[in-house]
Amino acid sequence: ITPDNFGRILSSTNLCNKSDEWLTKLYKFLISRKGLYQKGTKYDREGAFWNKPIFRTSKNEQTAGFDLEGNPLIYLPSNSGQGTLPVLKANFMNTPTNVDFFHKFGLKKQDKSDLIIKTILPKYGKRIIPRKENIDDVYTILDTVNKITNKKKKDELLSIIQETKIL
C-alpha cells in the first residue's frame, strides 16, 4: 500500500483508535512529504491527507484541518483564554516536529475575528437575539474590528459582517 492510498482510506473511525504517539509518528512521516497533505490548486492535486481527520482535539475528537471551503476546523492551543472553538490537543505541542508540521499544514491560533465568524455571526438570522446579547455582540465586533491592524484581514471580516443582519 502506498502512502497516497493509505491517506485516501483513512477515516475518523480508523484514527480515533490510534494513540497520540501514533499520530505523532504520522506527522513526522508527513512533514517531509508536502504532496501528501497540500491543499489542491488549479495545477496541483490535493494531497491524500488534506481533508482527512488527522488532528485530535482537546476533547479527543478527530477532525480535518479545514472544511471544503478552506475554513479552519481546528486551531492551535492558545493562552488567550478564547477557548470556544475546537483546539488541538495540547500535548501535541510538546514535540517540535509536530509544531513544525502544524504550521506547514496551515493551522493557526484562533483570534477574536475567528470567534466572531464562527460563533457570533452564525446565530443571526436563525433566531431572535435578546437585546443585551445583541448589544454585547455589536461591542465585541466593533472592538475587534478596531483592533485589527492587517488591512486584508480587516476587509475580509468587514465583508462577512456586512452580509449579516446584526441590528
PDB file of C-alpha atoms in Angstrom:
ATOM      1  CA  ILE A   1       0.000   0.000   0.000  1.00  0.00           C
ATOM      2  CA  THR A   2       1.354   3.426  -0.905  1.00  0.00           C
ATOM      3  CA  PRO A   3       1.206   6.455   1.416  1.00  0.00           C
ATOM      4  CA  ASP A   4      -1.264   8.054  -1.016  1.00  0.00           C
ATOM      5  CA  ASN A   5      -3.578   5.016  -0.904  1.00  0.00           C
ATOM      6  CA  PHE A   6      -3.263   4.854   2.867  1.00  0.00           C
ATOM      7  CA  GLY A   7      -4.261   8.515   3.167  1.00  0.00           C
ATOM      8  CA  ARG A   8      -7.287   8.030   0.950  1.00  0.00           C
ATOM      9  CA  ILE A   9      -8.703   5.200   3.096  1.00  0.00           C
ATOM     10  CA  LEU A  10      -8.208   6.922   6.464  1.00  0.00           C
ATOM     11  CA  SER A  11     -11.326   7.884   8.391  1.00  0.00           C
ATOM     12  CA  SER A  12     -12.301   9.133  11.845  1.00  0.00           C
ATOM     13  CA  THR A  13     -13.149   5.554  12.757  1.00  0.00           C
ATOM     14  CA  ASN A  14      -9.621   4.382  11.904  1.00  0.00           C
ATOM     15  CA  LEU A  15      -7.929   7.295  13.629  1.00  0.00           C
ATOM     16  CA  CYS A  16      -9.926   7.562  16.853  1.00  0.00           C
ATOM     17  CA  ASN A  17      -8.470   4.203  17.910  1.00  0.00           C
ATOM     18  CA  LYS A  18      -4.887   5.336  17.326  1.00  0.00           C
ATOM     19  CA  SER A  19      -2.759   6.677  20.177  1.00  0.00           C
ATOM     20  CA  ASP A  20      -1.351  10.192  20.381  1.00  0.00           C
ATOM     21  CA  GLU A  21       2.076   8.632  19.835  1.00  0.00           C
ATOM     22  CA  TRP A  22       0.869   7.016  16.611  1.00  0.00           C
ATOM     23  CA  LEU A  23      -0.417  10.388  15.352  1.00  0.00           C
ATOM     24  CA  THR A  24       2.926  11.968  16.255  1.00  0.00           C
ATOM     25  CA  LYS A  25       4.650   9.344  14.090  1.00  0.00           C
ATOM     26  CA  LEU A  26       2.205  10.144  11.275  1.00  0.00           C
ATOM     27  CA  TYR A  27       3.025  13.881  11.494  1.00  0.00           C
ATOM     28  CA  LYS A  28       6.740  13.060  11.453  1.00  0.00           C
ATOM     29  CA  PHE A  29       6.220  10.933   8.335  1.00  0.00           C
ATOM     30  CA  LEU A  30       4.135  13.587   6.576  1.00  0.00           C
ATOM     31  CA  ILE A  31       6.246  16.669   7.350  1.00  0.00           C
ATOM     32  CA  SER A  32       8.758  15.994   4.565  1.00  0.00           C
ATOM     33  CA  ARG A  33       6.062  14.854   2.099  1.00  0.00           C
ATOM     34  CA  LYS A  34       4.094  18.031   1.392  1.00  0.00           C
ATOM     35  CA  GLY A  35       2.463  16.454  -1.650  1.00  0.00           C
ATOM     36  CA  LEU A  36       0.546  14.154   0.683  1.00  0.00           C
ATOM     37  CA  TYR A  37      -1.040  16.961   2.708  1.00  0.00           C
ATOM     38  CA  GLN A  38      -1.087  20.004   0.426  1.00  0.00           C
ATOM     39  CA  LYS A  39      -4.250  21.876  -0.411  1.00  0.00           C
ATOM     40  CA  GLY A  40      -5.262  21.313  -4.005  1.00  0.00           C
ATOM     41  CA  THR A  41      -4.710  24.101  -6.512  1.00  0.00           C
ATOM     42  CA  LYS A  42      -5.526  24.714 -10.127  1.00  0.00           C
ATOM     43  CA  TYR A  43      -2.283  22.974 -11.051  1.00  0.00           C
ATOM     44  CA  ASP A  44      -1.612  20.546  -8.173  1.00  0.00           C
ATOM     45  CA  ARG A  45      -3.728  17.677  -6.950  1.00  0.00           C
ATOM     46  CA  GLU A  46      -4.941  17.802  -3.360  1.00  0.00           C
ATOM     47  CA  GLY A  47      -2.870  15.617  -1.061  1.00  0.00           C
ATOM     48  CA  ALA A  48      -4.489  12.415   0.194  1.00  0.00           C
ATOM     49  CA  PHE A  49      -4.281  13.663   3.808  1.00  0.00           C
ATOM     50  CA  TRP A  50      -5.586  17.231   3.187  1.00  0.00           C
ATOM     51  CA  ASN A  51      -9.226  16.598   4.088  1.00  0.00           C
ATOM     52  CA  LYS A  52      -8.630  13.708   6.445  1.00  0.00           C
ATOM     53  CA  PRO A  53      -9.364  13.880  10.191  1.00  0.00           C
ATOM     54  CA  ILE A  54      -5.714  13.582  11.210  1.00  0.00           C
ATOM     55  CA  PHE A  55      -5.933  16.123  14.035  1.00  0.00           C
ATOM     56  CA  ARG A  56      -7.089  15.310  17.564  1.00  0.00           C
ATOM     57  CA  THR A  57      -8.936  17.982  19.504  1.00  0.00           C
ATOM     58  CA  SER A  58      -8.677  18.763  23.202  1.00  0.00           C
ATOM     59  CA  LYS A  59     -11.905  16.733  23.515  1.00  0.00           C
ATOM     60  CA  ASN A  60     -10.207  13.696  21.909  1.00  0.00           C
ATOM     61  CA  GLU A  61     -12.242  14.006  18.699  1.00  0.00           C
ATOM     62  CA  GLN A  62     -10.744  13.642  15.233  1.00  0.00           C
ATOM     63  CA  THR A  63     -11.118  16.422  12.686  1.00  0.00           C
ATOM     64  CA  ALA A  64      -9.660  17.623   9.429  1.00  0.00           C
ATOM     65  CA  GLY A  65      -7.710  20.868   9.492  1.00  0.00           C
ATOM     66  CA  PHE A  66     -10.053  22.715   7.141  1.00  0.00           C
ATOM     67  CA  ASP A  67     -13.503  22.383   5.612  1.00  0.00           C
ATOM     68  CA  LEU A  68     -14.053  22.148   1.855  1.00  0.00           C
ATOM     69  CA  GLU A  69     -14.010  25.961   1.523  1.00  0.00           C
ATOM     70  CA  GLY A  70     -10.688  26.197   3.360  1.00  0.00           C
ATOM     71  CA  ASN A  71     -12.102  27.490   6.655  1.00  0.00           C
ATOM     72  CA  PRO A  72     -10.313  26.251   9.798  1.00  0.00           C
ATOM     73  CA  LEU A  73     -11.947  23.403  11.695  1.00  0.00           C
ATOM     74  CA  ILE A  74      -9.289  23.300  14.426  1.00  0.00           C
ATOM     75  CA  TYR A  75      -6.891  25.808  15.944  1.00  0.00           C
ATOM     76  CA  LEU A  76      -3.575  25.634  17.736  1.00  0.00           C
ATOM     77  CA  PRO A  77      -3.860  25.939  21.530  1.00  0.00           C
ATOM     78  CA  SER A  78      -3.680  29.487  22.826  1.00  0.00           C
ATOM     79  CA  ASN A  79      -3.048  31.095  26.196  1.00  0.00           C
ATOM     80  CA  SER A  80      -5.558  33.859  25.456  1.00  0.00           C
ATOM     81  CA  GLY A  81      -8.492  32.085  27.071  1.00  0.00           C
ATOM     82  CA  GLN A  82     -10.575  32.216  23.884  1.00  0.00           C
ATOM     83  CA  GLY A  83     -11.485  28.559  24.216  1.00  0.00           C
ATOM     84  CA  THR A  84     -14.834  28.204  22.468  1.00  0.00           C
ATOM     85  CA  LEU A  85     -13.529  26.864  19.159  1.00  0.00           C
ATOM     86  CA  PRO A  86     -12.013  23.393  18.655  1.00  0.00           C
ATOM     87  CA  VAL A  87      -8.309  23.345  19.505  1.00  0.00           C
ATOM     88  CA  LEU A  88      -5.602  20.796  19.014  1.00  0.00           C
ATOM     89  CA  LYS A  89      -4.864  18.583  21.994  1.00  0.00           C
ATOM     90  CA  ALA A  90      -2.157  20.477  23.902  1.00  0.00           C
ATOM     91  CA  ASN A  91       0.273  17.586  24.390  1.00  0.00           C
ATOM     92  CA  PHE A  92       0.936  17.518  20.628  1.00  0.00           C
ATOM     93  CA  MET A  93       2.586  20.925  21.011  1.00  0.00           C
ATOM     94  CA  ASN A  94       5.349  19.374  23.152  1.00  0.00           C
ATOM     95  CA  THR A  95       7.019  17.831  20.093  1.00  0.00           C
ATOM     96  CA  PRO A  96       8.884  20.328  17.856  1.00  0.00           C
ATOM     97  CA  THR A  97       8.307  18.205  14.724  1.00  0.00           C
ATOM     98  CA  ASN A  98       4.566  18.274  15.382  1.00  0.00           C
ATOM     99  CA  VAL A  99       4.582  22.049  15.807  1.00  0.00           C
ATOM    100  CA  ASP A 100       6.519  22.439  12.556  1.00  0.00           C
ATOM    101  CA  PHE A 101       4.044  20.165  10.755  1.00  0.00           C
ATOM    102  CA  PHE A 102       1.021  22.073  12.111  1.00  0.00           C
ATOM    103  CA  HIS A 103       2.468  25.355  10.855  1.00  0.00           C
ATOM    104  CA  LYS A 104       3.303  23.871   7.442  1.00  0.00           C
ATOM    105  CA  PHE A 105      -0.203  22.433   7.240  1.00  0.00           C
ATOM    106  CA  GLY A 106      -1.562  25.936   7.863  1.00  0.00           C
ATOM    107  CA  LEU A 107      -3.036  25.605  11.341  1.00  0.00           C
ATOM    108  CA  LYS A 108      -3.068  28.803  13.388  1.00  0.00           C
ATOM    109  CA  LYS A 109      -4.123  30.125  16.761  1.00  0.00           C
ATOM    110  CA  GLN A 110      -7.644  31.449  16.950  1.00  0.00           C
ATOM    111  CA  ASP A 111      -8.192  35.154  17.318  1.00  0.00           C
ATOM    112  CA  LYS A 112     -11.242  37.287  18.030  1.00  0.00           C
ATOM    113  CA  SER A 113     -12.168  37.543  14.351  1.00  0.00           C
ATOM    114  CA  ASP A 114     -12.380  33.727  14.223  1.00  0.00           C
ATOM    115  CA  LEU A 115     -14.718  33.800  17.226  1.00  0.00           C
ATOM    116  CA  ILE A 116     -16.912  36.398  15.543  1.00  0.00           C
ATOM    117  CA  ILE A 117     -17.102  34.434  12.291  1.00  0.00           C
ATOM    118  CA  LYS A 118     -17.649  31.032  13.934  1.00  0.00           C
ATOM    119  CA  THR A 119     -19.771  31.840  16.999  1.00  0.00           C
ATOM    120  CA  ILE A 120     -21.355  35.297  16.878  1.00  0.00           C
ATOM    121  CA  LEU A 121     -22.439  35.834  13.268  1.00  0.00           C
ATOM    122  CA  PRO A 122     -23.945  32.372  12.625  1.00  0.00           C
ATOM    123  CA  LYS A 123     -26.628  32.842  15.296  1.00  0.00           C
ATOM    124  CA  TYR A 124     -28.092  35.888  13.497  1.00  0.00           C
ATOM    125  CA  GLY A 125     -30.890  35.046  11.091  1.00  0.00           C
ATOM    126  CA  LYS A 126     -31.587  31.775  12.907  1.00  0.00           C
ATOM    127  CA  ARG A 127     -33.350  33.195  15.939  1.00  0.00           C
ATOM    128  CA  ILE A 128     -34.278  36.452  17.611  1.00  0.00           C
ATOM    129  CA  ILE A 129     -31.334  37.635  19.662  1.00  0.00           C
ATOM    130  CA  PRO A 130     -32.117  39.212  23.059  1.00  0.00           C
ATOM    131  CA  ARG A 131     -31.316  42.930  23.164  1.00  0.00           C
ATOM    132  CA  LYS A 132     -28.499  42.689  25.741  1.00  0.00           C
ATOM    133  CA  GLU A 133     -26.823  39.840  23.855  1.00  0.00           C
ATOM    134  CA  ASN A 134     -27.129  41.790  20.608  1.00  0.00           C
ATOM    135  CA  ILE A 135     -25.555  44.893  22.159  1.00  0.00           C
ATOM    136  CA  ASP A 136     -22.735  42.798  23.651  1.00  0.00           C
ATOM    137  CA  ASP A 137     -22.143  41.204  20.225  1.00  0.00           C
ATOM    138  CA  VAL A 138     -22.032  44.595  18.491  1.00  0.00           C
ATOM    139  CA  TYR A 139     -19.494  45.905  21.024  1.00  0.00           C
ATOM    140  CA  THR A 140     -17.370  42.762  20.630  1.00  0.00           C
ATOM    141  CA  ILE A 141     -17.445  43.140  16.847  1.00  0.00           C
ATOM    142  CA  LEU A 142     -16.605  46.874  16.955  1.00  0.00           C
ATOM    143  CA  ASP A 143     -13.788  46.318  19.446  1.00  0.00           C
ATOM    144  CA  THR A 144     -12.323  43.522  17.343  1.00  0.00           C
ATOM    145  CA  VAL A 145     -12.558  45.404  14.042  1.00  0.00           C
ATOM    146  CA  ASN A 146     -10.923  48.460  15.586  1.00  0.00           C
ATOM    147  CA  LYS A 147      -8.002  46.381  16.893  1.00  0.00           C
ATOM    148  CA  ILE A 148      -7.209  44.600  13.611  1.00  0.00           C
ATOM    149  CA  THR A 149      -4.148  46.185  12.011  1.00  0.00           C
ATOM    150  CA  ASN A 150      -3.898  43.887   8.982  1.00  0.00           C
ATOM    151  CA  LYS A 151      -5.923  45.612   6.235  1.00  0.00           C
ATOM    152  CA  LYS A 152      -6.667  42.423   4.311  1.00  0.00           C
ATOM    153  CA  LYS A 153      -7.925  40.635   7.431  1.00  0.00           C
ATOM    154  CA  LYS A 154      -9.991  43.661   8.445  1.00  0.00           C
ATOM    155  CA  ASP A 155     -11.553  43.931   4.964  1.00  0.00           C
ATOM    156  CA  GLU A 156     -12.390  40.196   4.962  1.00  0.00           C
ATOM    157  CA  LEU A 157     -14.062  40.433   8.355  1.00  0.00           C
ATOM    158  CA  LEU A 158     -15.992  43.571   7.393  1.00  0.00           C
ATOM    159  CA  SER A 159     -17.198  41.871   4.218  1.00  0.00           C
ATOM    160  CA  ILE A 160     -18.556  38.932   6.224  1.00  0.00           C
ATOM    161  CA  ILE A 161     -20.137  41.251   8.813  1.00  0.00           C
ATOM    162  CA  GLN A 162     -21.873  43.288   6.079  1.00  0.00           C
ATOM    163  CA  GLU A 163     -23.643  40.139   4.879  1.00  0.00           C
ATOM    164  CA  THR A 164     -25.175  39.594   8.330  1.00  0.00           C
ATOM    165  CA  LYS A 165     -28.130  41.467   9.828  1.00  0.00           C
ATOM    166  CA  ILE A 166     -26.995  42.097  13.377  1.00  0.00           C
ATOM    167  CA  LEU A 167     -29.069  45.151  14.305  1.00  0.00           C
TER     168      LEU A 167
END
